XYZ file of C-alpha atoms in Angstrom:
506
model
C 12.467 124.872 17.659
C 9.185 123.393 16.362
C 7.025 121.359 18.868
C 4.521 118.568 18.078
C 6.067 117.448 14.804
C 6.324 120.976 13.381
C 2.535 121.499 13.153
C 2.535 124.573 15.363
C 5.128 127.133 16.547
C 6.169 127.329 20.160
C 4.110 129.698 22.204
C 6.648 132.087 23.660
C 5.378 133.765 26.846
C 6.474 137.304 27.701
C 6.211 138.841 31.120
C 5.342 142.512 31.393
C 5.996 144.263 34.786
C 3.719 147.123 35.525
C 4.560 150.098 37.740
C 2.465 148.728 40.602
C 4.506 145.531 40.636
C 1.735 143.382 38.943
C 2.949 141.140 36.153
C 1.021 139.341 33.519
C 1.834 136.524 31.031
C 0.594 137.028 27.399
C 0.513 134.701 24.432
C 2.725 135.702 21.555
C -0.080 134.587 19.067
C -3.794 134.918 19.092
C -5.822 131.717 19.409
C -7.082 132.188 15.871
C -3.515 131.843 14.507
C -2.826 128.785 16.701
C -3.739 125.140 16.120
C -3.233 121.974 18.160
C -2.745 118.393 16.952
C -2.246 115.315 19.139
C -0.030 113.372 16.731
C 3.540 113.029 18.109
C 4.353 109.438 18.981
C 7.681 110.425 20.749
C 6.493 112.785 23.365
C 5.872 111.889 27.024
C 4.357 114.069 29.683
C 6.083 112.543 32.774
C 9.736 111.921 31.995
C 10.479 111.836 35.781
C 8.926 108.409 35.884
C 12.100 107.041 34.242
C 14.411 107.591 37.259
C 11.531 107.019 39.741
C 10.648 103.596 38.436
C 14.265 102.749 37.923
C 14.650 103.411 41.609
C 11.614 101.175 42.375
C 13.215 98.424 40.190
C 16.518 98.734 42.004
C 14.693 98.349 45.370
C 13.022 95.209 44.080
C 9.398 96.283 43.984
C 8.491 94.058 41.066
C 10.329 91.057 42.483
C 8.814 91.508 45.868
C 5.308 91.551 44.449
C 5.986 88.489 42.302
C 7.297 86.659 45.318
C 4.808 87.562 47.981
C 1.497 88.260 46.128
C -0.701 85.169 45.413
C -3.768 86.694 43.865
C -5.540 83.866 42.111
C -6.647 83.294 38.478
C -5.447 85.169 35.497
C -6.269 88.448 37.163
C -3.298 87.946 39.492
C -0.840 87.052 36.741
C 2.272 89.188 36.428
C 1.587 90.746 39.870
C 4.884 92.571 39.871
C 4.276 94.368 36.571
C 0.722 95.279 37.665
C 1.816 96.629 41.029
C 4.609 98.665 39.332
C 2.135 100.031 36.856
C -0.211 101.113 39.631
C 2.503 102.754 41.635
C 3.941 104.449 38.642
C 0.531 105.900 37.813
C 0.184 107.221 41.335
C 3.628 108.816 41.277
C 2.638 110.615 38.129
C -0.606 111.888 39.732
C -3.253 109.233 39.186
C -5.990 109.253 41.744
C -8.371 106.782 40.105
C -8.176 103.555 38.107
C -9.109 105.398 34.923
C -6.197 107.779 35.392
C -3.839 104.821 34.923
C -4.305 105.506 31.149
C -1.664 108.277 31.419
C 0.892 105.510 31.243
C -0.199 104.718 27.672
C 0.458 107.770 25.630
C 3.031 109.107 23.192
C 6.491 107.541 23.635
C 5.714 105.786 26.941
C 5.773 102.385 25.090
C 9.408 103.170 24.135
C 10.411 103.866 27.708
C 8.508 101.028 29.475
C 8.121 97.570 28.248
C 4.495 97.047 29.466
C 1.679 99.267 30.679
C -1.634 97.612 31.496
C -4.968 99.003 30.574
C -6.905 100.572 33.374
C -9.627 97.945 33.230
C -6.925 95.182 33.730
C -5.564 96.987 36.734
C -9.023 97.410 38.208
C -9.840 93.664 37.776
C -6.493 92.960 39.549
C -7.371 95.073 42.603
C -10.924 93.635 42.827
C -9.465 90.173 43.083
C -7.757 91.055 46.405
C -8.855 89.522 49.707
C -7.832 90.744 53.153
C -5.019 88.184 53.097
C -3.694 89.617 49.800
C -3.841 93.134 51.382
C -1.614 91.892 54.252
C 0.764 90.426 51.671
C 0.914 93.891 50.134
C 1.589 95.325 53.539
C 4.651 93.068 53.844
C 5.836 94.195 50.395
C 5.463 97.847 51.378
C 7.567 97.265 54.481
C 10.379 95.379 52.677
C 10.308 97.918 49.851
C 10.776 100.808 52.194
C 13.728 99.169 53.938
C 15.307 98.480 50.532
C 14.752 102.142 49.628
C 16.379 103.224 52.904
C 19.529 101.218 52.068
C 19.673 102.509 48.455
C 19.049 106.246 49.155
C 20.107 106.775 52.758
C 16.520 107.710 53.530
C 16.061 108.570 57.208
C 19.779 108.064 57.731
C 19.411 104.331 57.153
C 22.601 102.601 56.233
C 23.155 100.326 53.265
C 24.856 98.021 55.759
C 22.406 97.139 58.573
C 25.273 95.748 60.675
C 26.831 99.248 60.849
C 23.810 100.588 62.711
C 23.970 97.926 65.357
C 27.636 98.469 66.214
C 27.823 102.241 66.552
C 25.808 102.661 69.735
C 26.946 106.012 70.789
C 26.248 107.576 67.373
C 22.741 106.160 67.267
C 21.807 107.494 70.660
C 23.270 110.974 69.965
C 20.938 111.352 67.047
C 17.995 111.576 69.475
C 14.643 109.912 69.302
C 13.193 108.645 65.962
C 9.520 109.521 66.017
C 6.695 107.187 65.152
C 3.358 108.999 64.958
C 0.064 107.107 64.881
C -3.272 108.688 63.905
C -6.277 107.961 61.673
C -8.148 110.085 59.159
C -11.455 109.815 57.284
C -11.258 109.564 53.486
C -14.579 110.960 52.250
C -16.654 108.953 49.798
C -20.056 109.564 48.230
C -23.077 107.273 47.642
C -23.899 103.931 49.019
C -21.914 101.757 46.626
C -18.694 101.676 48.684
C -18.382 98.747 50.922
C -17.653 99.684 54.524
C -18.475 103.367 54.088
C -20.001 104.956 57.082
C -20.124 107.980 59.366
C -17.215 108.206 61.787
C -16.116 110.622 64.452
C -15.904 113.430 61.878
C -19.559 113.180 60.808
C -18.438 112.600 57.201
C -19.324 109.524 55.225
C -16.100 107.752 54.380
C -13.594 105.090 55.112
C -11.081 105.200 57.947
C -7.335 105.069 57.236
C -5.022 104.339 60.129
C -1.483 105.435 59.469
C 1.935 105.402 61.235
C 4.762 107.680 60.063
C 8.434 107.678 60.912
C 10.504 110.837 61.135
C 13.999 111.541 62.220
C 15.279 114.937 63.389
C 15.811 117.110 60.330
C 14.147 114.716 57.928
C 10.727 114.341 56.270
C 8.212 111.570 57.275
C 7.716 108.321 55.526
C 4.835 105.909 56.176
C 5.831 102.651 57.964
C 2.392 101.087 58.450
C -1.145 101.561 57.158
C -4.587 99.952 57.476
C -7.983 100.795 55.969
C -11.016 100.274 58.253
C -14.755 100.860 57.926
C -15.900 104.414 58.210
C -17.750 103.860 61.537
C -14.732 102.138 63.144
C -13.351 103.598 66.387
C -9.893 104.937 66.203
C -8.170 102.389 68.428
C -9.447 99.326 66.537
C -6.560 97.396 65.140
C -4.031 99.847 66.617
C -2.100 97.216 68.504
C -1.057 95.308 65.466
C -0.383 98.434 63.418
C 1.804 99.995 66.216
C 3.676 96.580 66.446
C 4.241 96.532 62.710
C 5.365 100.209 62.616
C 7.935 99.752 65.405
C 9.333 96.605 63.748
C 9.777 98.310 60.409
C 11.350 101.334 62.118
C 13.794 99.052 63.961
C 14.785 97.364 60.589
C 15.260 100.773 59.019
C 17.253 102.411 61.731
C 19.016 99.624 63.669
C 18.354 98.107 67.083
C 20.173 100.784 69.112
C 18.292 103.866 67.861
C 15.795 105.071 70.438
C 12.232 105.293 69.115
C 9.325 107.274 70.503
C 5.746 106.397 69.610
C 3.439 109.486 69.809
C -0.364 109.059 69.858
C -3.417 111.160 70.833
C -5.963 110.276 73.456
C -7.979 107.964 71.141
C -5.128 105.478 71.452
C -4.566 105.706 75.177
C -5.111 101.989 75.953
C -3.014 99.150 77.167
C -2.940 97.361 73.757
C -1.301 100.013 71.647
C 0.965 101.123 74.487
C 2.116 97.670 75.231
C 2.652 96.924 71.548
C 5.054 99.934 71.436
C 6.872 98.916 74.631
C 7.206 95.252 73.424
C 8.979 96.522 70.424
C 11.493 98.399 72.583
C 10.005 101.905 71.934
C 9.014 104.552 74.382
C 5.569 106.132 74.203
C 4.129 109.591 74.553
C 0.318 109.475 74.482
C -2.293 111.999 75.413
C -4.564 110.915 78.290
C -8.172 111.469 78.906
C -9.224 113.599 81.945
C -10.683 110.796 84.160
C -10.677 110.766 87.934
C -7.232 109.200 88.274
C -5.654 111.837 86.008
C -7.359 114.664 87.849
C -6.268 113.292 91.194
C -2.635 113.150 89.905
C -2.784 116.695 88.650
C -4.078 117.940 91.952
C -1.203 116.258 93.741
C 1.385 118.323 91.813
C 3.087 120.817 94.103
C 2.495 124.574 93.430
C 6.136 125.238 92.989
C 6.664 122.453 90.458
C 5.204 124.463 87.576
C 7.605 125.887 84.964
C 6.465 128.759 82.680
C 6.970 128.135 78.911
C 6.415 130.426 75.951
C 5.172 129.135 72.569
C 7.334 130.149 69.689
C 4.138 130.506 67.680
C 0.927 131.436 69.515
C -1.611 128.619 69.634
C -5.288 129.303 69.070
C -7.384 127.963 71.875
C -10.845 127.068 70.554
C -12.779 126.832 73.824
C -11.736 130.435 74.866
C -11.498 131.712 71.253
C -8.094 133.310 72.072
C -4.562 133.004 70.997
C -2.275 131.471 73.714
C 1.417 132.325 73.869
C 2.257 131.238 77.394
C 1.641 128.192 79.486
C 3.011 126.214 82.522
C 4.241 122.654 82.568
C 4.969 120.156 85.371
C 5.156 116.427 85.780
C 4.443 113.670 88.364
C 5.320 109.981 88.509
C 2.398 108.009 87.244
C 1.528 104.323 86.578
C -0.707 103.816 83.544
C -3.479 101.191 83.636
C -3.118 100.719 87.405
C -6.646 99.385 87.604
C -5.699 96.471 85.358
C -3.706 93.316 86.402
C -0.184 93.979 87.552
C 1.434 92.714 84.280
C -0.435 95.467 82.413
C 0.963 98.310 84.682
C 3.268 100.748 82.865
C 5.362 103.091 84.997
C 6.232 106.499 83.662
C 5.655 110.180 83.976
C 2.412 112.291 83.554
C 3.429 115.558 81.944
C 0.791 118.317 82.379
C 0.417 121.580 80.553
C -1.894 124.212 81.841
C -3.176 127.473 80.431
C -5.309 130.087 82.145
C -9.079 129.663 81.919
C -10.356 132.989 80.743
C -13.786 132.102 82.038
C -12.369 131.850 85.615
C -13.901 135.124 86.761
C -17.394 134.036 85.714
C -16.872 130.733 87.429
C -15.765 132.445 90.625
C -18.703 134.750 90.658
C -20.899 131.680 90.412
C -19.208 130.120 93.366
C -17.133 127.618 91.247
C -13.626 128.799 92.083
C -11.728 125.469 92.008
C -8.429 124.361 90.546
C -10.010 123.126 87.317
C -11.949 126.301 86.838
C -8.848 128.541 87.168
C -6.760 126.568 84.725
C -7.343 124.258 81.809
C -5.129 121.183 81.549
C -3.631 119.075 78.836
C -1.865 115.933 79.966
C 0.021 113.092 78.338
C 1.754 109.942 79.624
C 5.286 109.209 78.610
C 7.905 106.540 79.306
C 10.821 108.598 77.917
C 13.935 108.965 79.946
C 13.710 112.169 82.080
C 17.597 112.533 81.660
C 17.054 112.766 77.894
C 13.859 114.696 77.768
C 13.077 116.880 80.769
C 9.546 118.195 81.393
C 9.776 121.123 79.000
C 11.448 119.113 76.221
C 9.001 116.251 76.577
C 5.991 118.650 76.245
C 7.480 120.350 73.232
C 8.166 117.043 71.520
C 4.675 115.705 72.146
C 2.967 118.826 70.820
C 4.683 118.223 67.437
C 2.662 115.028 66.997
C 0.348 116.941 64.646
C 2.999 116.588 61.894
C 1.213 113.365 60.844
C -1.772 115.488 59.760
C 0.421 116.953 57.013
C 1.009 113.500 55.717
C -2.739 112.863 55.711
C -3.230 116.054 53.665
C -0.419 115.150 51.333
C -1.876 111.675 50.562
C -5.334 113.175 50.178
C -3.935 115.589 47.669
C -2.507 112.700 45.605
C -3.527 109.089 45.231
C -5.981 109.164 48.172
C -8.065 112.003 46.672
C -10.445 109.137 45.905
C -10.930 105.535 46.917
C -11.779 104.408 43.360
C -13.523 100.977 43.857
C -16.784 99.866 45.344
C -14.992 96.741 46.813
C -13.502 97.327 50.214
C -10.375 95.056 49.790
C -9.583 96.804 46.498
C -9.573 100.182 48.244
C -7.443 98.674 51.063
C -4.934 97.638 48.468
C -5.155 101.023 46.894
C -4.198 102.564 50.214
C -1.121 100.466 50.517
C -0.105 101.236 46.905
C -0.591 104.923 47.635
C 1.826 104.601 50.598
C 4.385 102.790 48.409
C 4.113 105.611 45.869
C 4.495 108.235 48.660
C 7.564 106.577 50.042
C 9.081 106.143 46.547
C 8.605 109.761 45.704
C 10.102 110.754 49.091
C 13.183 108.512 48.496
C 13.636 109.924 45.025
C 13.630 113.499 46.393
C 16.138 112.409 48.990
C 18.617 111.943 46.145
C 18.307 115.523 44.901
C 18.724 118.305 47.441
C 17.693 119.266 50.995
C 15.016 121.687 49.886
C 13.193 119.131 47.700
C 13.669 116.319 50.241
C 11.163 117.980 52.539
C 8.702 119.182 49.885
C 5.112 117.866 49.516
C 4.314 115.225 46.951
C 2.527 117.795 44.787
C 5.644 119.923 44.643
C 7.891 116.934 43.830
C 5.507 115.819 41.129
C 5.510 119.258 39.494
C 9.316 119.669 39.677
C 10.633 116.102 39.176
C 7.967 113.824 37.653
C 5.680 115.809 35.299
C 8.480 116.913 33.021
C 7.712 116.792 29.277
C 10.289 115.059 27.122
C 10.797 113.837 23.471
C 12.092 110.343 23.122
C 14.851 109.754 20.548
C 16.848 106.724 19.592
C 20.363 106.702 18.201
C 22.901 103.888 18.036
C 20.555 101.689 20.229
C 20.668 104.339 22.891
C 17.527 106.225 24.052
C 17.857 109.966 24.692
C 15.300 112.084 26.537
C 15.172 115.630 25.190
C 13.870 117.608 28.129
C 12.828 121.366 28.104
C 15.543 123.879 27.864
C 16.078 125.987 30.994
C 13.897 123.737 33.194
C 14.100 125.557 36.564
C 14.751 122.334 38.449
C 17.232 120.809 35.879
C 20.020 120.257 38.463
C 17.702 118.373 40.829
C 16.316 116.200 38.050
C 19.803 115.430 36.689
C 21.041 114.608 40.222
C 18.180 112.048 40.585
C 18.731 110.559 37.147
C 22.493 110.247 37.664
C 22.275 108.710 41.031
C 19.759 106.105 39.916
C 21.585 105.407 36.648
C 25.123 105.219 38.179
C 24.839 104.960 41.967
C 27.873 105.097 44.296
C 29.368 101.692 44.964
C 28.231 101.799 48.658
C 24.586 102.307 47.647
C 24.717 99.944 44.671
C 25.782 97.207 47.089
């Protein structure tokens, strides 16, 4: 079948398997007998945008932006269409404003009523103030909740009342996990407002994120904030944790237990109290100050339980792989030096591993408890009947899953922060999160394997699918590649969005 208007023949690839198991792909024609012409007005490179943006439309993205965004002047006109264009471009792989031009090729004009020029979208973003970014935060939260109802994302029900009445079922599902952490997005040059050197020693801007994960599911982002590059990790964490817990509650229902996990940078009364005020438990790494060391010394010798890591963990200080450790716990009140209303009772869970430098320390006359063992401790308010010492330690160690989300976003729309204006980049971060959650919700309508895949994998299998647009009897037909390896997943997404079950359509 001819491609590109019959100008060239299809290049058929053949695979030759050699005796050593090495395969190679060879062109069926030499380059001298091949030509290329960009002249077909009916081709599109990203047919997966059709069901993805249809899902966004069903979840009300454009209507939410029109209702809540108040960007002034003509630059803020048609905010819903501009937000949808930016999100659509990001879903298709755009990581800069210029990349939004990929929405304006071939037959895209026949599939979508309006796609703005990159310059128009750039002017729109640069008109944002901090207040408009907060409006976009509210849109992202409402949009995620709508996606949850439409797709069953994170086990959310289309009927919020159902989650509140089935208490036993909600508790049996275990803790839903809200992870909070920040990351540096590298930038170059001096033109970026707010750029600076933070804890990583890299010039950039600091993005603070909160993800929500349920057992057996993939994470979504429930709160986000862009800060200056030199900002300390806990700055603004109180408000972000509060926003994240509220969004999680609206997604999962008021009876589902939620656990907020944070590292030692966020061990402070403000983030911890924000989580507790929202009805969540906390699990936060502590810093080794005098009070923590005194509590560890008070743990009885027979209280330690030996655990074995499923996968050995590389210990950087000793330069060795660690496969065994011991854990114990002791009652502990966090922030006891503050006023009484700030006190938080809970448990101090401690994990210790042998210090392989202990013999050297002993020879030097330093044979003490903290030379024989190295300790890692965290404070938690979880119920000991639900999570015992070993289970609480195991759950806390998995907090690093949020790093995968950071890497995922940096491999997609956050590969760059495209503007020199700080508020434009802050808006870009929120839009990148919306695109991430939309892609995750779309994958949730396909199969279990894809539902946990990275954004890059989802884009390759579901979004960047070439198609030829044809019209017959006022009906548009997308002609997709024959024998597409992920045809069943793509078709499942298209069918669910085009004709959803009544319970989801409601």
